[in-house]
């Protein structure tokens, strides 16, 4: 909402456990590819709605993604963007690409149990299941032209990959 020439972002209180805390109690601290479909669907649906409204997050990580009432929720909209870490910021500020790159990092962490290690080309995805390794290699590439263009595209590509490979 806007008041007195200032724009305010109001968010519902976030309940539930962070995806990091849920991941950390799993055997080997990782999900199977098919297990994250409902999580990723909720995350990408919410992120797509935010992006369609012109709102970027800038701090996406497993710590601000929560699972509650059979849906993933994104917390911490409106906080200052992170510097370093898994976030990418262009000289023009936060972009959809910033958030989509961060979601790709989150998916990697959910499947691998740890953050990606980056090489000159992008993330080393060799530990991920075949098919998903190539999908995330694009999403985590140092070449922005290989990144997903929308959250919807990220989810449907991941879903189709998991379905085709029966993972």
PDB file of N, CA, C and O in Angstrom, residues 19-87:
ATOM      1  N   UNK A  19      12.811 -24.399   5.307  1.00  0.00           N
ATOM      2  CA  UNK A  19      13.206 -25.561   4.516  1.00  0.00           C
ATOM      3  C   UNK A  19      14.588 -26.057   4.932  1.00  0.00           C
ATOM      4  O   UNK A  19      14.860 -27.249   4.866  1.00  0.00           O
ATOM      5  N   UNK A  20      15.452 -25.166   5.402  1.00  0.00           N
ATOM      6  CA  UNK A  20      16.763 -25.605   5.881  1.00  0.00           C
ATOM      7  C   UNK A  20      16.607 -26.517   7.099  1.00  0.00           C
ATOM      8  O   UNK A  20      17.224 -27.569   7.178  1.00  0.00           O
ATOM      9  N   UNK A  21      15.752 -26.125   8.044  1.00  0.00           N
ATOM     10  CA  UNK A  21      15.586 -26.954   9.245  1.00  0.00           C
ATOM     11  C   UNK A  21      14.933 -28.291   8.898  1.00  0.00           C
ATOM     12  O   UNK A  21      15.269 -29.320   9.485  1.00  0.00           O
ATOM     13  N   UNK A  22      14.015 -28.300   7.937  1.00  0.00           N
ATOM     14  CA  UNK A  22      13.406 -29.556   7.503  1.00  0.00           C
ATOM     15  C   UNK A  22      14.428 -30.428   6.771  1.00  0.00           C
ATOM     16  O   UNK A  22      14.471 -31.643   6.975  1.00  0.00           O
ATOM     17  N   UNK A  23      15.237 -29.826   5.934  1.00  0.00           N
ATOM     18  CA  UNK A  23      16.263 -30.581   5.207  1.00  0.00           C
ATOM     19  C   UNK A  23      17.287 -31.179   6.158  1.00  0.00           C
ATOM     20  O   UNK A  23      17.726 -32.311   6.003  1.00  0.00           O
ATOM     21  N   UNK A  24      17.664 -30.427   7.166  1.00  0.00           N
ATOM     22  CA  UNK A  24      18.748 -30.855   8.054  1.00  0.00           C
ATOM     23  C   UNK A  24      18.405 -32.057   8.922  1.00  0.00           C
ATOM     24  O   UNK A  24      19.301 -32.675   9.484  1.00  0.00           O
ATOM     25  N   UNK A  25      17.130 -32.420   9.038  1.00  0.00           N
ATOM     26  CA  UNK A  25      16.771 -33.617   9.808  1.00  0.00           C
ATOM     27  C   UNK A  25      16.558 -34.837   8.909  1.00  0.00           C
ATOM     28  O   UNK A  25      16.309 -35.925   9.400  1.00  0.00           O
ATOM     29  N   UNK A  26      16.674 -34.648   7.595  1.00  0.00           N
ATOM     30  CA  UNK A  26      16.522 -35.764   6.665  1.00  0.00           C
ATOM     31  C   UNK A  26      17.786 -36.622   6.658  1.00  0.00           C
ATOM     32  O   UNK A  26      18.889 -36.113   6.882  1.00  0.00           O
ATOM     33  N   UNK A  27      17.637 -37.920   6.348  1.00  0.00           N
ATOM     34  CA  UNK A  27      18.830 -38.743   6.162  1.00  0.00           C
ATOM     35  C   UNK A  27      19.682 -38.134   5.045  1.00  0.00           C
ATOM     36  O   UNK A  27      19.154 -37.745   4.010  1.00  0.00           O
ATOM     37  N   UNK A  28      20.941 -37.993   5.270  1.00  0.00           N
ATOM     38  CA  UNK A  28      21.892 -37.396   4.331  1.00  0.00           C
ATOM     39  C   UNK A  28      21.565 -35.930   4.010  1.00  0.00           C
ATOM     40  O   UNK A  28      22.110 -35.364   3.073  1.00  0.00           O
ATOM     41  N   UNK A  29      20.650 -35.328   4.769  1.00  0.00           N
ATOM     42  CA  UNK A  29      20.290 -33.912   4.620  1.00  0.00           C
ATOM     43  C   UNK A  29      19.904 -33.541   3.188  1.00  0.00           C
ATOM     44  O   UNK A  29      20.298 -32.495   2.682  1.00  0.00           O
ATOM     45  N   UNK A  30      19.122 -34.401   2.539  1.00  0.00           N
ATOM     46  CA  UNK A  30      18.691 -34.103   1.174  1.00  0.00           C
ATOM     47  C   UNK A  30      17.363 -34.764   0.869  1.00  0.00           C
ATOM     48  O   UNK A  30      17.014 -35.779   1.440  1.00  0.00           O
ATOM     49  N   UNK A  31      16.623 -34.133  -0.047  1.00  0.00           N
ATOM     50  CA  UNK A  31      15.373 -34.691  -0.536  1.00  0.00           C
ATOM     51  C   UNK A  31      15.650 -35.459  -1.824  1.00  0.00           C
ATOM     52  O   UNK A  31      16.636 -35.199  -2.520  1.00  0.00           O
ATOM     53  N   UNK A  32      14.732 -36.328  -2.166  1.00  0.00           N
ATOM     54  CA  UNK A  32      14.747 -36.971  -3.480  1.00  0.00           C
ATOM     55  C   UNK A  32      14.087 -35.995  -4.459  1.00  0.00           C
ATOM     56  O   UNK A  32      13.231 -35.189  -4.079  1.00  0.00           O
ATOM     57  N   UNK A  33      14.466 -36.035  -5.741  1.00  0.00           N
ATOM     58  CA  UNK A  33      13.940 -35.049  -6.708  1.00  0.00           C
ATOM     59  C   UNK A  33      12.420 -34.925  -6.723  1.00  0.00           C
ATOM     60  O   UNK A  33      11.896 -33.813  -6.773  1.00  0.00           O
ATOM     61  N   UNK A  34      11.681 -36.043  -6.654  1.00  0.00           N
ATOM     62  CA  UNK A  34      10.218 -35.964  -6.706  1.00  0.00           C
ATOM     63  C   UNK A  34       9.631 -35.371  -5.420  1.00  0.00           C
ATOM     64  O   UNK A  34       8.539 -34.826  -5.437  1.00  0.00           O
ATOM     65  N   UNK A  35      10.351 -35.463  -4.316  1.00  0.00           N
ATOM     66  CA  UNK A  35       9.829 -34.990  -3.036  1.00  0.00           C
ATOM     67  C   UNK A  35       9.732 -33.464  -2.955  1.00  0.00           C
ATOM     68  O   UNK A  35       8.949 -32.941  -2.172  1.00  0.00           O
ATOM     69  N   UNK A  36      10.525 -32.765  -3.763  1.00  0.00           N
ATOM     70  CA  UNK A  36      10.477 -31.298  -3.666  1.00  0.00           C
ATOM     71  C   UNK A  36       9.492 -30.673  -4.646  1.00  0.00           C
ATOM     72  O   UNK A  36       9.330 -29.452  -4.660  1.00  0.00           O
ATOM     73  N   UNK A  37       8.817 -31.491  -5.455  1.00  0.00           N
ATOM     74  CA  UNK A  37       7.855 -30.925  -6.413  1.00  0.00           C
ATOM     75  C   UNK A  37       6.816 -30.021  -5.747  1.00  0.00           C
ATOM     76  O   UNK A  37       6.613 -28.897  -6.215  1.00  0.00           O
ATOM     77  N   UNK A  38       6.127 -30.449  -4.660  1.00  0.00           N
ATOM     78  CA  UNK A  38       5.140 -29.542  -4.061  1.00  0.00           C
ATOM     79  C   UNK A  38       5.787 -28.296  -3.454  1.00  0.00           C
ATOM     80  O   UNK A  38       5.197 -27.201  -3.494  1.00  0.00           O
ATOM     81  N   UNK A  39       6.992 -28.436  -2.915  1.00  0.00           N
ATOM     82  CA  UNK A  39       7.698 -27.272  -2.366  1.00  0.00           C
ATOM     83  C   UNK A  39       8.018 -26.279  -3.471  1.00  0.00           C
ATOM     84  O   UNK A  39       7.723 -25.085  -3.372  1.00  0.00           O
ATOM     85  N   UNK A  40       8.622 -26.785  -4.541  1.00  0.00           N
ATOM     86  CA  UNK A  40       9.038 -25.917  -5.633  1.00  0.00           C
ATOM     87  C   UNK A  40       7.842 -25.304  -6.342  1.00  0.00           C
ATOM     88  O   UNK A  40       7.892 -24.136  -6.754  1.00  0.00           O
ATOM     89  N   UNK A  41       6.754 -26.049  -6.451  1.00  0.00           N
ATOM     90  CA  UNK A  41       5.539 -25.513  -7.063  1.00  0.00           C
ATOM     91  C   UNK A  41       5.048 -24.294  -6.284  1.00  0.00           C
ATOM     92  O   UNK A  41       4.774 -23.229  -6.863  1.00  0.00           O
ATOM     93  N   UNK A  42       4.947 -24.412  -4.960  1.00  0.00           N
ATOM     94  CA  UNK A  42       4.492 -23.287  -4.120  1.00  0.00           C
ATOM     95  C   UNK A  42       5.448 -22.104  -4.200  1.00  0.00           C
ATOM     96  O   UNK A  42       5.019 -20.951  -4.303  1.00  0.00           O
ATOM     97  N   UNK A  43       6.739 -22.387  -4.134  1.00  0.00           N
ATOM     98  CA  UNK A  43       7.750 -21.320  -4.177  1.00  0.00           C
ATOM     99  C   UNK A  43       7.671 -20.574  -5.493  1.00  0.00           C
ATOM    100  O   UNK A  43       7.625 -19.336  -5.529  1.00  0.00           O
ATOM    101  N   UNK A  44       7.648 -21.317  -6.592  1.00  0.00           N
ATOM    102  CA  UNK A  44       7.644 -20.678  -7.911  1.00  0.00           C
ATOM    103  C   UNK A  44       6.335 -19.940  -8.188  1.00  0.00           C
ATOM    104  O   UNK A  44       6.349 -18.874  -8.807  1.00  0.00           O
ATOM    105  N   UNK A  45       5.222 -20.473  -7.707  1.00  0.00           N
ATOM    106  CA  UNK A  45       3.936 -19.787  -7.882  1.00  0.00           C
ATOM    107  C   UNK A  45       3.949 -18.436  -7.146  1.00  0.00           C
ATOM    108  O   UNK A  45       3.541 -17.410  -7.698  1.00  0.00           O
ATOM    109  N   UNK A  46       4.427 -18.444  -5.907  1.00  0.00           N
ATOM    110  CA  UNK A  46       4.486 -17.190  -5.133  1.00  0.00           C
ATOM    111  C   UNK A  46       5.477 -16.211  -5.740  1.00  0.00           C
ATOM    112  O   UNK A  46       5.200 -15.012  -5.845  1.00  0.00           O
ATOM    113  N   UNK A  47       6.625 -16.721  -6.156  1.00  0.00           N
ATOM    114  CA  UNK A  47       7.636 -15.840  -6.736  1.00  0.00           C
ATOM    115  C   UNK A  47       7.170 -15.262  -8.067  1.00  0.00           C
ATOM    116  O   UNK A  47       7.392 -14.076  -8.349  1.00  0.00           O
ATOM    117  N   UNK A  48       6.475 -16.078  -8.861  1.00  0.00           N
ATOM    118  CA  UNK A  48       5.955 -15.583 -10.134  1.00  0.00           C
ATOM    119  C   UNK A  48       4.953 -14.453  -9.892  1.00  0.00           C
ATOM    120  O   UNK A  48       4.975 -13.435 -10.587  1.00  0.00           O
ATOM    121  N   UNK A  49       4.083 -14.616  -8.904  1.00  0.00           N
ATOM    122  CA  UNK A  49       3.110 -13.560  -8.584  1.00  0.00           C
ATOM    123  C   UNK A  49       3.819 -12.284  -8.148  1.00  0.00           C
ATOM    124  O   UNK A  49       3.437 -11.184  -8.558  1.00  0.00           O
ATOM    125  N   UNK A  50       4.858 -12.422  -7.338  1.00  0.00           N
ATOM    126  CA  UNK A  50       5.616 -11.238  -6.902  1.00  0.00           C
ATOM    127  C   UNK A  50       6.272 -10.570  -8.104  1.00  0.00           C
ATOM    128  O   UNK A  50       6.193  -9.342  -8.268  1.00  0.00           O
ATOM    129  N   UNK A  51       6.919 -11.361  -8.939  1.00  0.00           N
ATOM    130  CA  UNK A  51       7.592 -10.788 -10.115  1.00  0.00           C
ATOM    131  C   UNK A  51       6.593 -10.136 -11.059  1.00  0.00           C
ATOM    132  O   UNK A  51       6.880  -9.057 -11.608  1.00  0.00           O
ATOM    133  N   UNK A  52       5.434 -10.764 -11.248  1.00  0.00           N
ATOM    134  CA  UNK A  52       4.412 -10.165 -12.110  1.00  0.00           C
ATOM    135  C   UNK A  52       3.951  -8.812 -11.577  1.00  0.00           C
ATOM    136  O   UNK A  52       3.536  -7.944 -12.343  1.00  0.00           O
ATOM    137  N   UNK A  53       4.041  -8.627 -10.252  1.00  0.00           N
ATOM    138  CA  UNK A  53       3.676  -7.346  -9.631  1.00  0.00           C
ATOM    139  C   UNK A  53       4.877  -6.393  -9.561  1.00  0.00           C
ATOM    140  O   UNK A  53       4.762  -5.301  -8.998  1.00  0.00           O
ATOM    141  N   UNK A  54       6.011  -6.816 -10.111  1.00  0.00           N
ATOM    142  CA  UNK A  54       7.199  -5.963 -10.109  1.00  0.00           C
ATOM    143  C   UNK A  54       7.987  -6.000  -8.813  1.00  0.00           C
ATOM    144  O   UNK A  54       8.800  -5.125  -8.558  1.00  0.00           O
ATOM    145  N   UNK A  55       7.754  -7.009  -7.979  1.00  0.00           N
ATOM    146  CA  UNK A  55       8.429  -7.118  -6.683  1.00  0.00           C
ATOM    147  C   UNK A  55       9.495  -8.196  -6.754  1.00  0.00           C
ATOM    148  O   UNK A  55       9.216  -9.335  -7.129  1.00  0.00           O
ATOM    149  N   UNK A  56      10.713  -7.829  -6.394  1.00  0.00           N
ATOM    150  CA  UNK A  56      11.819  -8.774  -6.328  1.00  0.00           C
ATOM    151  C   UNK A  56      12.117  -9.051  -4.858  1.00  0.00           C
ATOM    152  O   UNK A  56      11.885  -8.206  -4.006  1.00  0.00           O
ATOM    153  N   UNK A  57      12.631 -10.228  -4.553  1.00  0.00           N
ATOM    154  CA  UNK A  57      12.915 -10.595  -3.166  1.00  0.00           C
ATOM    155  C   UNK A  57      14.325 -10.181  -2.767  1.00  0.00           C
ATOM    156  O   UNK A  57      14.516  -9.415  -1.839  1.00  0.00           O
ATOM    157  N   UNK A  58      15.326 -10.733  -3.434  1.00  0.00           N
ATOM    158  CA  UNK A  58      16.713 -10.342  -3.193  1.00  0.00           C
ATOM    159  C   UNK A  58      17.435 -11.075  -2.083  1.00  0.00           C
ATOM    160  O   UNK A  58      18.635 -10.886  -1.895  1.00  0.00           O
ATOM    161  N   UNK A  59      16.734 -11.935  -1.333  1.00  0.00           N
ATOM    162  CA  UNK A  59      17.367 -12.641  -0.210  1.00  0.00           C
ATOM    163  C   UNK A  59      16.970 -14.114  -0.148  1.00  0.00           C
ATOM    164  O   UNK A  59      17.056 -14.731   0.903  1.00  0.00           O
ATOM    165  N   UNK A  60      16.497 -14.673  -1.226  1.00  0.00           N
ATOM    166  CA  UNK A  60      15.982 -16.039  -1.187  1.00  0.00           C
ATOM    167  C   UNK A  60      17.052 -17.041  -0.755  1.00  0.00           C
ATOM    168  O   UNK A  60      18.159 -17.045  -1.273  1.00  0.00           O
ATOM    169  N   UNK A  61      16.676 -17.849   0.213  1.00  0.00           N
ATOM    170  CA  UNK A  61      17.534 -18.928   0.708  1.00  0.00           C
ATOM    171  C   UNK A  61      16.628 -19.930   1.412  1.00  0.00           C
ATOM    172  O   UNK A  61      15.444 -19.663   1.633  1.00  0.00           O
ATOM    173  N   UNK A  62      17.171 -21.073   1.781  1.00  0.00           N
ATOM    174  CA  UNK A  62      16.372 -22.060   2.511  1.00  0.00           C
ATOM    175  C   UNK A  62      15.926 -21.536   3.868  1.00  0.00           C
ATOM    176  O   UNK A  62      14.996 -22.070   4.462  1.00  0.00           O
ATOM    177  N   UNK A  63      16.568 -20.474   4.350  1.00  0.00           N
ATOM    178  CA  UNK A  63      16.193 -19.907   5.646  1.00  0.00           C
ATOM    179  C   UNK A  63      14.955 -19.016   5.577  1.00  0.00           C
ATOM    180  O   UNK A  63      14.321 -18.761   6.592  1.00  0.00           O
ATOM    181  N   UNK A  64      14.612 -18.514   4.410  1.00  0.00           N
ATOM    182  CA  UNK A  64      13.407 -17.675   4.312  1.00  0.00           C
ATOM    183  C   UNK A  64      12.278 -18.393   3.581  1.00  0.00           C
ATOM    184  O   UNK A  64      11.220 -17.812   3.367  1.00  0.00           O
ATOM    185  N   UNK A  65      12.491 -19.641   3.243  1.00  0.00           N
ATOM    186  CA  UNK A  65      11.426 -20.459   2.661  1.00  0.00           C
ATOM    187  C   UNK A  65      10.886 -21.356   3.754  1.00  0.00           C
ATOM    188  O   UNK A  65      11.645 -22.067   4.415  1.00  0.00           O
ATOM    189  N   UNK A  66       9.575 -21.296   3.975  1.00  0.00           N
ATOM    190  CA  UNK A  66       8.955 -22.046   5.079  1.00  0.00           C
ATOM    191  C   UNK A  66       7.882 -22.978   4.541  1.00  0.00           C
ATOM    192  O   UNK A  66       7.224 -22.673   3.553  1.00  0.00           O
ATOM    193  N   UNK A  67       7.695 -24.105   5.250  1.00  0.00           N
ATOM    194  CA  UNK A  67       6.648 -25.067   4.908  1.00  0.00           C
ATOM    195  C   UNK A  67       5.589 -25.009   5.990  1.00  0.00           C
ATOM    196  O   UNK A  67       5.871 -25.208   7.162  1.00  0.00           O
ATOM    197  N   UNK A  68       4.358 -24.710   5.572  1.00  0.00           N
ATOM    198  CA  UNK A  68       3.257 -24.608   6.522  1.00  0.00           C
ATOM    199  C   UNK A  68       1.958 -24.906   5.796  1.00  0.00           C
ATOM    200  O   UNK A  68       1.727 -24.395   4.697  1.00  0.00           O
ATOM    201  N   UNK A  69       1.110 -25.707   6.405  1.00  0.00           N
ATOM    202  CA  UNK A  69      -0.222 -26.011   5.864  1.00  0.00           C
ATOM    203  C   UNK A  69      -0.151 -26.497   4.416  1.00  0.00           C
ATOM    204  O   UNK A  69      -0.878 -26.026   3.556  1.00  0.00           O
ATOM    205  N   UNK A  70       0.762 -27.421   4.170  1.00  0.00           N
ATOM    206  CA  UNK A  70       0.917 -28.041   2.852  1.00  0.00           C
ATOM    207  C   UNK A  70       1.299 -27.076   1.733  1.00  0.00           C
ATOM    208  O   UNK A  70       0.948 -27.298   0.575  1.00  0.00           O
ATOM    209  N   UNK A  71       1.974 -26.014   2.074  1.00  0.00           N
ATOM    210  CA  UNK A  71       2.458 -25.081   1.056  1.00  0.00           C
ATOM    211  C   UNK A  71       3.742 -24.416   1.543  1.00  0.00           C
ATOM    212  O   UNK A  71       3.912 -24.189   2.738  1.00  0.00           O
ATOM    213  N   UNK A  72       4.609 -24.143   0.611  1.00  0.00           N
ATOM    214  CA  UNK A  72       5.821 -23.388   0.936  1.00  0.00           C
ATOM    215  C   UNK A  72       5.468 -21.902   0.892  1.00  0.00           C
ATOM    216  O   UNK A  72       4.668 -21.461   0.070  1.00  0.00           O
ATOM    217  N   UNK A  73       6.028 -21.158   1.796  1.00  0.00           N
ATOM    218  CA  UNK A  73       5.801 -19.710   1.869  1.00  0.00           C
ATOM    219  C   UNK A  73       7.157 -19.013   1.787  1.00  0.00           C
ATOM    220  O   UNK A  73       8.163 -19.527   2.283  1.00  0.00           O
ATOM    221  N   UNK A  74       7.157 -17.840   1.194  1.00  0.00           N
ATOM    222  CA  UNK A  74       8.382 -17.050   1.093  1.00  0.00           C
ATOM    223  C   UNK A  74       8.303 -15.927   2.119  1.00  0.00           C
ATOM    224  O   UNK A  74       7.384 -15.113   2.088  1.00  0.00           O
ATOM    225  N   UNK A  75       9.255 -15.901   3.030  1.00  0.00           N
ATOM    226  CA  UNK A  75       9.313 -14.858   4.063  1.00  0.00           C
ATOM    227  C   UNK A  75      10.377 -13.823   3.688  1.00  0.00           C
ATOM    228  O   UNK A  75      11.156 -14.018   2.762  1.00  0.00           O
ATOM    229  N   UNK A  76      10.381 -12.743   4.439  1.00  0.00           N
ATOM    230  CA  UNK A  76      11.436 -11.727   4.382  1.00  0.00           C
ATOM    231  C   UNK A  76      11.429 -10.834   3.144  1.00  0.00           C
ATOM    232  O   UNK A  76      12.447 -10.263   2.788  1.00  0.00           O
ATOM    233  N   UNK A  77      10.280 -10.687   2.487  1.00  0.00           N
ATOM    234  CA  UNK A  77      10.199  -9.679   1.429  1.00  0.00           C
ATOM    235  C   UNK A  77      10.414  -8.322   2.078  1.00  0.00           C
ATOM    236  O   UNK A  77       9.972  -8.075   3.189  1.00  0.00           O
ATOM    237  N   UNK A  78      11.077  -7.440   1.386  1.00  0.00           N
ATOM    238  CA  UNK A  78      11.237  -6.078   1.873  1.00  0.00           C
ATOM    239  C   UNK A  78      12.484  -5.849   2.696  1.00  0.00           C
ATOM    240  O   UNK A  78      12.774  -4.715   3.067  1.00  0.00           O
ATOM    241  N   UNK A  79      13.241  -6.899   3.010  1.00  0.00           N
ATOM    242  CA  UNK A  79      14.506  -6.705   3.731  1.00  0.00           C
ATOM    243  C   UNK A  79      15.580  -6.271   2.736  1.00  0.00           C
ATOM    244  O   UNK A  79      15.482  -6.571   1.547  1.00  0.00           O
ATOM    245  N   UNK A  80      16.619  -5.600   3.205  1.00  0.00           N
ATOM    246  CA  UNK A  80      17.682  -5.201   2.277  1.00  0.00           C
ATOM    247  C   UNK A  80      18.299  -6.433   1.622  1.00  0.00           C
ATOM    248  O   UNK A  80      18.399  -7.490   2.242  1.00  0.00           O
ATOM    249  N   UNK A  81      18.706  -6.316   0.352  1.00  0.00           N
ATOM    250  CA  UNK A  81      19.297  -7.458  -0.336  1.00  0.00           C
ATOM    251  C   UNK A  81      20.587  -7.919   0.337  1.00  0.00           C
ATOM    252  O   UNK A  81      21.304  -7.121   0.931  1.00  0.00           O
ATOM    253  N   UNK A  82      20.840  -9.218   0.235  1.00  0.00           N
ATOM    254  CA  UNK A  82      22.092  -9.771   0.763  1.00  0.00           C
ATOM    255  C   UNK A  82      23.227  -9.386  -0.162  1.00  0.00           C
ATOM    256  O   UNK A  82      23.036  -9.175  -1.346  1.00  0.00           O
ATOM    257  N   UNK A  83      24.391  -9.351   0.376  1.00  0.00           N
ATOM    258  CA  UNK A  83      25.598  -9.136  -0.423  1.00  0.00           C
ATOM    259  C   UNK A  83      26.399 -10.429  -0.371  1.00  0.00           C
ATOM    260  O   UNK A  83      26.572 -11.006   0.693  1.00  0.00           O
ATOM    261  N   UNK A  84      26.881 -10.875  -1.531  1.00  0.00           N
ATOM    262  CA  UNK A  84      27.665 -12.108  -1.557  1.00  0.00           C
ATOM    263  C   UNK A  84      26.765 -13.307  -1.401  1.00  0.00           C
ATOM    264  O   UNK A  84      25.591 -13.278  -1.718  1.00  0.00           O
ATOM    265  N   UNK A  85      27.316 -14.385  -0.895  1.00  0.00           N
ATOM    266  CA  UNK A  85      26.552 -15.610  -0.697  1.00  0.00           C
ATOM    267  C   UNK A  85      26.024 -16.146  -2.006  1.00  0.00           C
ATOM    268  O   UNK A  85      26.679 -16.071  -3.031  1.00  0.00           O
ATOM    269  N   UNK A  86      24.822 -16.674  -1.995  1.00  0.00           N
ATOM    270  CA  UNK A  86      24.251 -17.279  -3.192  1.00  0.00           C
ATOM    271  C   UNK A  86      23.532 -16.252  -4.060  1.00  0.00           C
ATOM    272  O   UNK A  86      23.031 -16.592  -5.111  1.00  0.00           O
ATOM    273  N   UNK A  87      23.470 -15.015  -3.634  1.00  0.00           N
ATOM    274  CA  UNK A  87      22.727 -14.016  -4.381  1.00  0.00           C
ATOM    275  C   UNK A  87      23.592 -13.361  -5.442  1.00  0.00           C
ATOM    276  O   UNK A  87      24.775 -13.165  -5.264  1.00  0.00           O
TER     277      UNK A  87
END
